[in-house]
Coordinates of C-alpha atoms in Angstrom, one line a residue:
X1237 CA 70.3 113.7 -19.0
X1238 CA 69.2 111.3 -16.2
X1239 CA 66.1 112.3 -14.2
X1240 CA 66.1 111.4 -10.4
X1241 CA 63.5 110.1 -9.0
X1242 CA 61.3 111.5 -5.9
X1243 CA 59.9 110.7 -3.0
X1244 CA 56.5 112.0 -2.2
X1245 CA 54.3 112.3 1.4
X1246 CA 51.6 109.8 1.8
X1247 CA 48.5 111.7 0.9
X1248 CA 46.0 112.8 3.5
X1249 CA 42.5 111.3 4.3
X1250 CA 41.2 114.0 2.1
X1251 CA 42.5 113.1 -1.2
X1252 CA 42.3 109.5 -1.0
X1253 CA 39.5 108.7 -3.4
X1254 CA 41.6 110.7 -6.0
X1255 CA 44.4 108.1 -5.7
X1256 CA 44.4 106.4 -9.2
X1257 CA 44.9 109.8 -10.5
X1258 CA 47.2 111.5 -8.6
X1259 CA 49.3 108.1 -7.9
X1260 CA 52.9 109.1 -8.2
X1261 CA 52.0 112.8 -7.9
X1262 CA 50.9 113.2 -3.7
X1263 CA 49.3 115.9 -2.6
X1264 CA 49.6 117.7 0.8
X1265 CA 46.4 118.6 2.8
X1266 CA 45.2 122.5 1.5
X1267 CA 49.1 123.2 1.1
X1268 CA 51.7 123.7 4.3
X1269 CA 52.8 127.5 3.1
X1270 CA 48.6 128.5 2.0
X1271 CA 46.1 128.8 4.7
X1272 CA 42.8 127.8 4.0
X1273 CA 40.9 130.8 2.3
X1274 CA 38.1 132.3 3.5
X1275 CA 37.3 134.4 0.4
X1276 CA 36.0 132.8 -3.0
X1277 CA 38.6 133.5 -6.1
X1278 CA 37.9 132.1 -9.2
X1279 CA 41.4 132.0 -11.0
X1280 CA 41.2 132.6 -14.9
X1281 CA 43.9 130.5 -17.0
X1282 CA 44.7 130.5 -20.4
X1283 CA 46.9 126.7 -20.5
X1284 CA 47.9 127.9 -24.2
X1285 CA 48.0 124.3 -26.0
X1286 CA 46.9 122.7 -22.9
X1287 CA 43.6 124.4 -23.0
X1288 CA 40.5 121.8 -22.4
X1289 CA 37.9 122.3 -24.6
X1290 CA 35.1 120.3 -25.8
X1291 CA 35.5 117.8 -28.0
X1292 CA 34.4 118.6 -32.1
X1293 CA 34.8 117.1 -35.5
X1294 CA 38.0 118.3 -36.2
X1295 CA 39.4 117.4 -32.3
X1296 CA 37.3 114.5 -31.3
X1297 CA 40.3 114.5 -28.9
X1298 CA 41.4 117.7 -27.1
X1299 CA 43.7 118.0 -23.8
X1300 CA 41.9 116.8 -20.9
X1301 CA 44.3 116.3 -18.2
X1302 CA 44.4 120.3 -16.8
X1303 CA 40.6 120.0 -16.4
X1304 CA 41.3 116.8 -14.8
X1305 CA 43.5 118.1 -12.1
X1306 CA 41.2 121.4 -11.7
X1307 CA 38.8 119.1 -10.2
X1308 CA 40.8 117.6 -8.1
X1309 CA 42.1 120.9 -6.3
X1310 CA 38.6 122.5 -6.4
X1311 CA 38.0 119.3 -3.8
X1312 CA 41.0 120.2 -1.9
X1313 CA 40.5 124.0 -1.9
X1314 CA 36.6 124.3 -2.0
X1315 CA 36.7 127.9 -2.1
X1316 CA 38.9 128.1 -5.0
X1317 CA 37.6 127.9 -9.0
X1318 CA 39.5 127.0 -11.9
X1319 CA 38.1 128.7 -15.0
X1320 CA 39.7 127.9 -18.2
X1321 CA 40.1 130.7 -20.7
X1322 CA 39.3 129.6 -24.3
X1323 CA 38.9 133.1 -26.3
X1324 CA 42.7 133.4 -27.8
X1325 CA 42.0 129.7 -29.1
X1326 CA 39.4 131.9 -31.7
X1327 CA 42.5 134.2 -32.9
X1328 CA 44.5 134.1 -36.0
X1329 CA 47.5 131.7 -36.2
X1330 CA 50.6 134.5 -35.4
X1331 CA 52.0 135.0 -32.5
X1332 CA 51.6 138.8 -32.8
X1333 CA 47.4 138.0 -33.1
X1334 CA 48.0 136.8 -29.2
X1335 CA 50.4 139.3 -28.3
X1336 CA 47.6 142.1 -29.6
X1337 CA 44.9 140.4 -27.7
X1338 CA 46.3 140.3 -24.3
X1339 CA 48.2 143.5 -24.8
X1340 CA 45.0 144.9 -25.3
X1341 CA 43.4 142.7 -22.0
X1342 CA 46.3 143.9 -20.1
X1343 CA 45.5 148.1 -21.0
X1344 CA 42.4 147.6 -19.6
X1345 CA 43.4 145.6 -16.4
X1346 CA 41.0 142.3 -17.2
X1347 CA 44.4 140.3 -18.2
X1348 CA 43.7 136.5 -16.8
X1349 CA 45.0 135.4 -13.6
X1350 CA 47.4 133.0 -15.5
X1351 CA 48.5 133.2 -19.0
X1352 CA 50.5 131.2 -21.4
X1353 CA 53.1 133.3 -23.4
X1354 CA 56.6 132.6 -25.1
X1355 CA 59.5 133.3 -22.6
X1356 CA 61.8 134.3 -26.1
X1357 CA 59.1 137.2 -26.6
X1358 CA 59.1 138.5 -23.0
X1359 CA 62.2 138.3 -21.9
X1360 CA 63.3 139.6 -25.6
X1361 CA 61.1 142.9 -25.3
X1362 CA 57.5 142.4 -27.0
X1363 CA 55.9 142.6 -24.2
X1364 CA 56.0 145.6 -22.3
X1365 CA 58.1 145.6 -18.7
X1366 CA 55.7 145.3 -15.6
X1367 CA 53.5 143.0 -17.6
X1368 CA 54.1 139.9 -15.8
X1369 CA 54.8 139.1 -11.6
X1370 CA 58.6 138.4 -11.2
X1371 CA 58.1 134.7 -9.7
X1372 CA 61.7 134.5 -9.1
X1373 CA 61.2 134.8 -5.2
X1374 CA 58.1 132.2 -4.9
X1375 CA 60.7 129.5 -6.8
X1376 CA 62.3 129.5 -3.5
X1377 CA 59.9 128.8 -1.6
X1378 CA 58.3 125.0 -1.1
X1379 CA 56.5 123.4 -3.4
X1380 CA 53.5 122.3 -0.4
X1381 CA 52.5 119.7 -2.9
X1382 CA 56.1 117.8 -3.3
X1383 CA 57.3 116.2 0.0
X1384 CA 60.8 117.4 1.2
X1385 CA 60.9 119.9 -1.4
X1386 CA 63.1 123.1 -0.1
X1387 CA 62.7 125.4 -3.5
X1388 CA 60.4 125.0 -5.8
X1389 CA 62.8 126.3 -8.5
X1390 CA 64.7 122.6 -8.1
X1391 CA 62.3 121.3 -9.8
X1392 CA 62.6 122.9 -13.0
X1393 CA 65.4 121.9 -15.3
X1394 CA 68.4 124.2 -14.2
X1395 CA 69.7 124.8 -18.1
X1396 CA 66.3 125.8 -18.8
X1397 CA 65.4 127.8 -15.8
X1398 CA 68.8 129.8 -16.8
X1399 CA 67.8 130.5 -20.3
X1400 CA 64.7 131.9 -18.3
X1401 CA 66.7 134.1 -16.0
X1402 CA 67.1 137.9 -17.1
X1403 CA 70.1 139.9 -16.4
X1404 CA 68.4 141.4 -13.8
X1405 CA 67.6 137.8 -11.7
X1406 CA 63.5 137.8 -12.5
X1407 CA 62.3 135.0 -14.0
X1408 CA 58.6 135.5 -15.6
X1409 CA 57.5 132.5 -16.5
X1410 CA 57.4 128.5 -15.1
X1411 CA 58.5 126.5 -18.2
X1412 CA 57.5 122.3 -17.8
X1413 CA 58.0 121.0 -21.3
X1414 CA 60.3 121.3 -24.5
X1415 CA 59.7 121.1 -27.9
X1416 CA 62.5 120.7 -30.6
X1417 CA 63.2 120.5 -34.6
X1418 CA 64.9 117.5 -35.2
X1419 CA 66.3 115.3 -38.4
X1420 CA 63.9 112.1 -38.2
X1421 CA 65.0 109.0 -40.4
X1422 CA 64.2 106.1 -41.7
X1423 CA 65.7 103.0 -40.6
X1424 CA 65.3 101.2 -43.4
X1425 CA 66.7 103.6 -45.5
X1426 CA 70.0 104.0 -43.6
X1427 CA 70.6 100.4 -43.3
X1428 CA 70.2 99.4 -47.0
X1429 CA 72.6 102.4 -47.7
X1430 CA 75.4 100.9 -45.3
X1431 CA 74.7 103.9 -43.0
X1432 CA 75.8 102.1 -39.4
X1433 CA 76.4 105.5 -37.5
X1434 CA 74.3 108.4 -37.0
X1435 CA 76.1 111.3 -38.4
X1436 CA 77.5 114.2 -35.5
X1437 CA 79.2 116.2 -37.9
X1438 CA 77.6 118.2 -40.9
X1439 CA 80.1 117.0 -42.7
X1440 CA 79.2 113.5 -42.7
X1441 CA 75.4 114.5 -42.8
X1442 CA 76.3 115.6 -46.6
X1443 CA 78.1 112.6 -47.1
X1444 CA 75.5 110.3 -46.0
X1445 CA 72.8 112.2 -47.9
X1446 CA 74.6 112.0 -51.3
X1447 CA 74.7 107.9 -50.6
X1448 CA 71.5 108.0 -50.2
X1449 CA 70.8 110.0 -53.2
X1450 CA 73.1 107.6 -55.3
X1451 CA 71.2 104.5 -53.7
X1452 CA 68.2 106.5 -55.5
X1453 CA 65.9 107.5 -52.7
X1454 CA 64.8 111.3 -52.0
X1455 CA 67.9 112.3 -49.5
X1456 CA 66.4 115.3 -47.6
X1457 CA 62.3 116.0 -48.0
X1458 CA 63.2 120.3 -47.0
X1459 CA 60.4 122.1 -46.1
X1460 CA 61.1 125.6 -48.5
X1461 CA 57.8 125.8 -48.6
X1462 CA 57.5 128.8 -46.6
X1463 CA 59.5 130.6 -43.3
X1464 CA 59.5 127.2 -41.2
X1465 CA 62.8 125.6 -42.8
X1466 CA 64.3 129.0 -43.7
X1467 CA 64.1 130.4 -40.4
X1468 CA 65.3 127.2 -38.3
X1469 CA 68.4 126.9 -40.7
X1470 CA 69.3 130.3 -40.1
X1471 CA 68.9 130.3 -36.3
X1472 CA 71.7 127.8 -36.4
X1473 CA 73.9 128.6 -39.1
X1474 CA 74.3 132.5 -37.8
X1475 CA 74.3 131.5 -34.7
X1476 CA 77.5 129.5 -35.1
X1477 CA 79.0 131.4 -37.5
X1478 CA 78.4 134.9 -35.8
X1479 CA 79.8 134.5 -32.9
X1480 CA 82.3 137.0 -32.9
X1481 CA 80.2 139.5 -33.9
X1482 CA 77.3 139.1 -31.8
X1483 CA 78.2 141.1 -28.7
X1484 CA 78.7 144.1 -30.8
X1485 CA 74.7 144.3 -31.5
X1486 CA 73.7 143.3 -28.3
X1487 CA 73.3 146.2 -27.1
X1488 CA 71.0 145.2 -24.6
X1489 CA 73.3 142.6 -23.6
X1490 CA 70.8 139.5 -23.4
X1491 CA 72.0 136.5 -22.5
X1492 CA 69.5 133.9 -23.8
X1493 CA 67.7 135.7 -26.7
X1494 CA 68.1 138.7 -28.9
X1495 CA 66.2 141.7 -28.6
X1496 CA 64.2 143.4 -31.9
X1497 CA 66.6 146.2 -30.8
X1498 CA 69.3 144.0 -31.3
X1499 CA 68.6 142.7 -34.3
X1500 CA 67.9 146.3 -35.6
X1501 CA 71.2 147.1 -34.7
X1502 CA 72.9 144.0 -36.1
X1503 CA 71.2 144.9 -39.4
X1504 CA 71.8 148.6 -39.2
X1505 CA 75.5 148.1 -39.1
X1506 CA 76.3 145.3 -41.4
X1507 CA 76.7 142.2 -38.9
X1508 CA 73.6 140.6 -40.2
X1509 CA 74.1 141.6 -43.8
X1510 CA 75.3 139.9 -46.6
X1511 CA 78.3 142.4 -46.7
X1512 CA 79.8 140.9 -43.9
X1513 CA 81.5 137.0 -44.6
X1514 CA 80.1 135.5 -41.9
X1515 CA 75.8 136.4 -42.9
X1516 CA 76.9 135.8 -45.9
X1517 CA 78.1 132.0 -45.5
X1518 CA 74.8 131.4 -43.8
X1519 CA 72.6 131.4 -47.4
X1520 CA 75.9 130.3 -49.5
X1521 CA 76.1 126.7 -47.3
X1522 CA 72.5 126.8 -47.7
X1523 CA 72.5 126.7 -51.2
X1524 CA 75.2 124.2 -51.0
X1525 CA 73.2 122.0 -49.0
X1526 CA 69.9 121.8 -51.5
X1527 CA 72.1 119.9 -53.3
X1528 CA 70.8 116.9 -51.2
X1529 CA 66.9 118.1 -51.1
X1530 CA 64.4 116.6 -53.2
X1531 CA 63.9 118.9 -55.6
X1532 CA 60.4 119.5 -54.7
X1533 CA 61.5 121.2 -51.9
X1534 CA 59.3 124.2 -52.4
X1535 CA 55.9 122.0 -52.3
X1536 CA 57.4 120.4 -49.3
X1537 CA 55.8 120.8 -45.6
X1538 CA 57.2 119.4 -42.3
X1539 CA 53.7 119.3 -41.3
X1540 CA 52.0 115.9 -40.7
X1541 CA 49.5 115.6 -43.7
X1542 CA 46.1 117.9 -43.1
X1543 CA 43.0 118.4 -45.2
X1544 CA 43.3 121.1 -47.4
X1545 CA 46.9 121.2 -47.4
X1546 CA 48.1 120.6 -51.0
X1547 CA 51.9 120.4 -50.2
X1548 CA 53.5 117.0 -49.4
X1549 CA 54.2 115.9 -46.0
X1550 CA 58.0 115.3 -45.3
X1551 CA 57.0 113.2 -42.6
X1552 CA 54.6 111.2 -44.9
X1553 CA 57.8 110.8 -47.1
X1554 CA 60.1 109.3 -44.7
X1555 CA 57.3 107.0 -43.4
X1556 CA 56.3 105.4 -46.9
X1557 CA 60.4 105.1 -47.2
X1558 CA 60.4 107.6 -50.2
X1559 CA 62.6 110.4 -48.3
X1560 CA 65.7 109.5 -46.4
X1561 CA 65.3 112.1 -43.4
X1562 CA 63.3 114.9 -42.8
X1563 CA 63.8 118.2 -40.8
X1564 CA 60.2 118.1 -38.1
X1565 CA 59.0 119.8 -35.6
X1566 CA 59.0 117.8 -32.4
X1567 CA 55.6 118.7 -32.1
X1568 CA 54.8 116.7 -35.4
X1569 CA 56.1 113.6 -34.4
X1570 CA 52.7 112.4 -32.6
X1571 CA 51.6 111.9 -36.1
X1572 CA 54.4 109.5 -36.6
X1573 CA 53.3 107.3 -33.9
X1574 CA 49.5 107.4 -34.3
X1575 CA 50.1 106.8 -37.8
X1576 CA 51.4 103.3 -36.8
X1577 CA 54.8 104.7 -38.1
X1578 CA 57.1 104.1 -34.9
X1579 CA 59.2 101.7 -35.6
X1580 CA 60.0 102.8 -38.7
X1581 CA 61.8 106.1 -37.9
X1582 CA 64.3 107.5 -35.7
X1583 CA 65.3 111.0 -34.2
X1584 CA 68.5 112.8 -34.2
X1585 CA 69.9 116.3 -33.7
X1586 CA 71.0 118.1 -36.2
X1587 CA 74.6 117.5 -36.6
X1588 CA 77.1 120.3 -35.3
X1589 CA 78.5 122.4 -38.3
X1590 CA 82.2 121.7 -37.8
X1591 CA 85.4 123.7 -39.2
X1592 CA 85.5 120.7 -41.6
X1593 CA 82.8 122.8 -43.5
X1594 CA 82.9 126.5 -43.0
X1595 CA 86.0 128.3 -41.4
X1596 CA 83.6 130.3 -39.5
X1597 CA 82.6 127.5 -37.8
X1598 CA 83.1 128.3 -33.9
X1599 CA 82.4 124.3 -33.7
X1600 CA 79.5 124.7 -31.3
X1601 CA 76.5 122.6 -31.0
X1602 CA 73.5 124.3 -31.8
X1603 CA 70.3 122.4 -31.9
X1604 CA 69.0 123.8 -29.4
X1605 CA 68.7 127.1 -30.8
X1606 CA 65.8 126.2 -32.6
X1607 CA 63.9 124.0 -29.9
X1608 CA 64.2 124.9 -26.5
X1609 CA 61.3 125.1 -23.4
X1610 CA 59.0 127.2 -26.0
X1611 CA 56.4 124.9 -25.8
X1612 CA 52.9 124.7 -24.4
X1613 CA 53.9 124.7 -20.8
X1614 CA 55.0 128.4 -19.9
X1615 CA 53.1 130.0 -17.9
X1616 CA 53.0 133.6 -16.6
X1617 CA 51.2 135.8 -13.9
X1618 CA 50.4 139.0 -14.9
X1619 CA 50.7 141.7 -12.0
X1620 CA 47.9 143.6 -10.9
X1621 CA 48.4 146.3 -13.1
X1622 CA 47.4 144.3 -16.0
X1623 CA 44.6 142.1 -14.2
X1624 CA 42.9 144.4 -11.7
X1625 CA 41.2 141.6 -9.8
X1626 CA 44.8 140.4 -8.7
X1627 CA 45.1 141.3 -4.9
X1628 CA 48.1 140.0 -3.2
X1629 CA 46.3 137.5 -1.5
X1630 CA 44.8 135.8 -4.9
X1631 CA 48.1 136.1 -6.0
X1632 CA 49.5 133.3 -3.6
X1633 CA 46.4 131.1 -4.6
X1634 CA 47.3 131.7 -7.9
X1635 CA 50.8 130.0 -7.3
X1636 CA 49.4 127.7 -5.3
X1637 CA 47.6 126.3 -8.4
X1638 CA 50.5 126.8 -10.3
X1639 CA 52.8 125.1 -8.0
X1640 CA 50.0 122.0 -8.3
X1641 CA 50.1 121.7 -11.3
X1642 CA 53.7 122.1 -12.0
X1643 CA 55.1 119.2 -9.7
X1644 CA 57.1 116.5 -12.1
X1645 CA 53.6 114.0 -12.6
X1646 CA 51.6 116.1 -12.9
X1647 CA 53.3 118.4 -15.4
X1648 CA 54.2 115.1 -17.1
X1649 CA 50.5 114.2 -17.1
X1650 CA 49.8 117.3 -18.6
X1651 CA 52.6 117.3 -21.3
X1652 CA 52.4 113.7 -22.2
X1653 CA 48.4 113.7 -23.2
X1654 CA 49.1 116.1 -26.1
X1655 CA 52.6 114.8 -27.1
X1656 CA 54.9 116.2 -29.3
X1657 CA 57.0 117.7 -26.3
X1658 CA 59.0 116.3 -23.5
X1659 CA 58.2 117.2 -19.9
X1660 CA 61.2 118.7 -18.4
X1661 CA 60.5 119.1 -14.6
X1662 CA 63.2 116.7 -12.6
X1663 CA 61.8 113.3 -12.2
X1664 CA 59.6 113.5 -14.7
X1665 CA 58.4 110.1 -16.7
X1666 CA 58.3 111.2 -20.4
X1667 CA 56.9 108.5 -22.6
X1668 CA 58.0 109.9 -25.9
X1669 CA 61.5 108.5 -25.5
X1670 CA 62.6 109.3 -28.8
X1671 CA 62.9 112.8 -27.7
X1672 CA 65.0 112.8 -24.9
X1673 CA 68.3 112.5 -26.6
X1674 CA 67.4 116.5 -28.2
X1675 CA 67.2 117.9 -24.7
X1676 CA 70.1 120.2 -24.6
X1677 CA 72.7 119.2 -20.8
X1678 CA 74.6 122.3 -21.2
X1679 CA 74.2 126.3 -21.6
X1680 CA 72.4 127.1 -25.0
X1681 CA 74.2 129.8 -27.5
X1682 CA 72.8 132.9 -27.8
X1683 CA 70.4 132.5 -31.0
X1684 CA 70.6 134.7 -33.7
X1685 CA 68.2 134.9 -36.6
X1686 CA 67.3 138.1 -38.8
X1687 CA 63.3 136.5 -38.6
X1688 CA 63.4 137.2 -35.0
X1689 CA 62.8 140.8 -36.0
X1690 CA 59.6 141.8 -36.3
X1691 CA 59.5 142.3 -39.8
X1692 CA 56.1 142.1 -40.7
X1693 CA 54.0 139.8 -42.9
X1694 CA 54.8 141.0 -45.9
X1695 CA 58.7 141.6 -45.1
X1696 CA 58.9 137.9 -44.5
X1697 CA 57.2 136.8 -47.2
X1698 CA 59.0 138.4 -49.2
X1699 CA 62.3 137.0 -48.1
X1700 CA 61.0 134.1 -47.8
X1701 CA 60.5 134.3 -51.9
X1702 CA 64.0 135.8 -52.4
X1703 CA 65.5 132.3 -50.9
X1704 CA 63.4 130.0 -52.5
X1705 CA 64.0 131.9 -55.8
X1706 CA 67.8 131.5 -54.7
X1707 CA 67.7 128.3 -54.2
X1708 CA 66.2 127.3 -57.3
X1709 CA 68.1 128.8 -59.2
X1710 CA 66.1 131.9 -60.1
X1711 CA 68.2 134.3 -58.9
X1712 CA 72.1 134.7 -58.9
X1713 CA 73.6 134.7 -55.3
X1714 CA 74.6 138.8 -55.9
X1715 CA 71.2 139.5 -57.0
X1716 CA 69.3 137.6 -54.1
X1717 CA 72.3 139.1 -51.2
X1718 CA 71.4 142.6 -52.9
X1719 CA 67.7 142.6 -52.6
X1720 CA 67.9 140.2 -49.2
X1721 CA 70.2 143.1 -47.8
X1722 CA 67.5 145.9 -49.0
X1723 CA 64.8 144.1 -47.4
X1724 CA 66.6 143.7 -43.9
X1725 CA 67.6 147.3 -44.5
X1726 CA 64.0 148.7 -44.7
X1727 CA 62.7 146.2 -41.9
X1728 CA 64.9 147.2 -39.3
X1729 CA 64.3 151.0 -40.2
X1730 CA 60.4 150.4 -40.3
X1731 CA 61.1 149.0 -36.9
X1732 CA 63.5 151.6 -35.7
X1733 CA 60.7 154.7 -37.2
X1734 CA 57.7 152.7 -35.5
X1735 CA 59.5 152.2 -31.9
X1736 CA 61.0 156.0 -32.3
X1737 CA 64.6 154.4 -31.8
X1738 CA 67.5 156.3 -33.0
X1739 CA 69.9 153.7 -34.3
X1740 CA 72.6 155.4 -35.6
X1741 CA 73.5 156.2 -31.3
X1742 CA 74.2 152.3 -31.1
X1743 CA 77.2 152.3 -33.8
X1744 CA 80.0 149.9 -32.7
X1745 CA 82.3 149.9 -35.4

């Protein structure tokens, strides 16, 4: 998708000396649509990823670039000050640790001014409603800091910013970058096999995989190591092969995600369940697919290589030119290049899952259901019922900052320091190139993906054992779709018992 580039207003005698940093990005004088303020804020932000911190041991290297650009609008706006929020960066590693803390903030009304959250949550129901500021009507309003700029919604990239949309029009959240899971390969590799063109189809991905194997190298390093691999391989396979079924358990007819209500209702009445054909071709071209895995695949992580982690990198793999192609995490890729690994590897989507393979193929391209802009840069705004201090006129110096910050550079400046994601914003200079090609130029499918639910820890893990122990051959495929089918069974009831939702009111068949 080509970015266009943009034009931006000479900057005022007030920001000059900040010229080699904002160059590219121009800023206004105090902002055209904001009056200078004659009360103090401070505005409280938690950037998510983006968070700067001090430097330690184990990050000798953290994100700098939002302090960076604090500074500079404290100079512009001396009576406003940025204060970085660092506490969540202390909770556990789920998403529902975060959700509990700011929940919790939120109850008692001492939610941050600004926070970073994942729009697939919100918009999909765990979060409760009149949590966050609808910021649908100050996208239409000028971006001050963007010369010529009529909307600031124009800035954002349009597929995106209508995965954002809910049905009702709000949109909760600014989204700037995009992150992705994508097949990366080794060059070498391809080229001794004969392998001239990258494979589109998942047909010809097989086909390529099994030279490779012959040509005795590791076709596929698979992470089965724990949900990671699982989860992205069902998003995609159900999504394309349930697509018939899906508006009959979306019952609160979302258009870009699935709802735990949803899901409860898919499971409740047999769509996601191994009784019906299409689930069930899901786990049975699975299985058919480890045939071109390393047989490892189980001690197999797509994560770059850590201290203490005793499973093989996938990445590490493809790099030493052991492993064919892995299955990464966008966000991974940094390693890659830091690792002085980048020009060995390429990037390409996974291939679309044709008729060719499954006759519940819809023929759709689906890669994007597993990345999407669910990276670092979404931000939200709570409203003042979950941060007290919000008045309505710190609210518009709170998009103020937020419209700084979220202008193409400097978004890009922000995304690009960590790496790993792409900045989306239009006109936007990404320099991790080998990304582009993954962001999606048309609407994205409705994803679908039973580990969306809320199951709980030990729900997952415990389907998360009944596939690996499928896929090794441990279990028969009727024993693992009975017990896989009990599991989802409970899950959604557990759900259904803990949300007081009466299920059986949303049959459809």
């Amino acid at each position: 998708m080509g970015m266009r580039a943009r034009h931006f207003v000479k900057p005022t005698a007030a920001v000059l000396a900040m010229m080699p940093l904002l160059a590219g990005c121009n800023v206004s004088q105090s902002s055209s649509s904001t009056k200078a303020s004659t009360t103090d804020y401070t505005i409280r932000m938690y950037a998510g990823g983006f968070t700067p911190i001090k430097p330690t041991k184990l990050n000798p290297d953290p994100p700098t670039a939002l302090q960076t650009l604090a500074k500079q609008y404290e100079k512009i706006h001396p009576n406003i000050k940025i204060k970085f929020v660092t506490e969540p960066l202390a909770l556990g590693t789920t998403y529902n640790d975060y959700a509990g803390w700011l929940t919790t903030q939120g109850d008692a009304g001492t939610a941050p001014d600004i926070v970073w959250d994942q729009w697939l949550q919100v918009n999909g129901g765990f979060v409760p409603k009149g949590f966050f500021t609808n910021l649908a009507p100050y996208l239409k309003q000028p971006d001050p800091y963007v010369s010529g700029n009529k909307h600031w919604g124009d800035l954002f990239n349009p597929v995106f910013q209508q995965e954002l949309t809910n049905q009702d029009g709000s949109i909760l959240a600014i989204d700037g970058d995009y992150v992705d899971a994508a097949l990366v390969y080794n060059k070498s590799i391809f080229k001794k096999v004969g392998i001239k063109t990258l494979p589109t189809t998942f047909a010809d991905l097989t086909s390529d995989l099994m030279k490779i194997k012959q040509a005795g190298f590791i076709p596929l390093a698979y992470d089965l190591s724990d949900q990671t691999g699982t989860s992205w391989w069902e998003r995609m396979a159900a999504t394309e092969f349930l697509q018939p079924d899906i508006a009959k358990f979306n019952v609160d007819h979302q258009t870009s995600t699935l709802s735990p209500l949803d899901y409860a209702v898919g499971i409740e009445w047999g769509y996601i369940q191994m009784t019906n054909p299409r689930y069930a071709e899901v786990w049975k071209l699975l299985k058919q697919f480890s045939n071109t895995w390393d047989s490892g695949s189980t001690q197999i992580t797509n994560s770059p290589p850590a201290a203490g982690n005793s499973l093989v990198s996938s990445l590490q793999l493809v790099a030493q030119g052991k492993a064919a192609v892995a299955w990464a995490a966008s966000s991974s890729i940094p390693w890659l290049n830091n690792s002085g690994f980048s020009k060995v590897y390429g990037v390409l989507p996974f291939p679309v899952i044709t008729k060719a393979t499954s006759s519940y193929s819809a023929n759709l391209d689906v890669q994007a259901v597993v990345g999407g802009p669910n990276g670092n840069f979404q931000y939200f705004v709570p409203t003042q019922k979950a941060n007290h201090t919000l008045t309505p006129d710190k609210l518009k110096w709170v998009i103020n900052w937020l419209q700084f910050i979220a202008t193409p550079q400097n978004s890009a400046k922000v995304v690009d320091q960590v790496g790993g994601t792409v900045p989306t914003m239009v006109g936007a200079k990404a320099t991790n190139k080998d990304l582009l090609t993954l962001i999606p130029t048309k609407k994205v499918p409705l994803s679908v993906g039973s580990f969306n639910l809320d199951l709980g820890a030990q729900a997952t893990d415990d389907l998360i054992r009944l596939v690996q122990a499928y896929i090794t051959n441990q279990l028969s495929y009727d024993a693992f779709a009975s017990q896989f089918d009990t599991k989802l069974q409970n899950a959604a009831a557990a759900w259904a018992a803990q949300n007081n939702v009466d299920l059986s009111k949303y049959k459809t068949k």
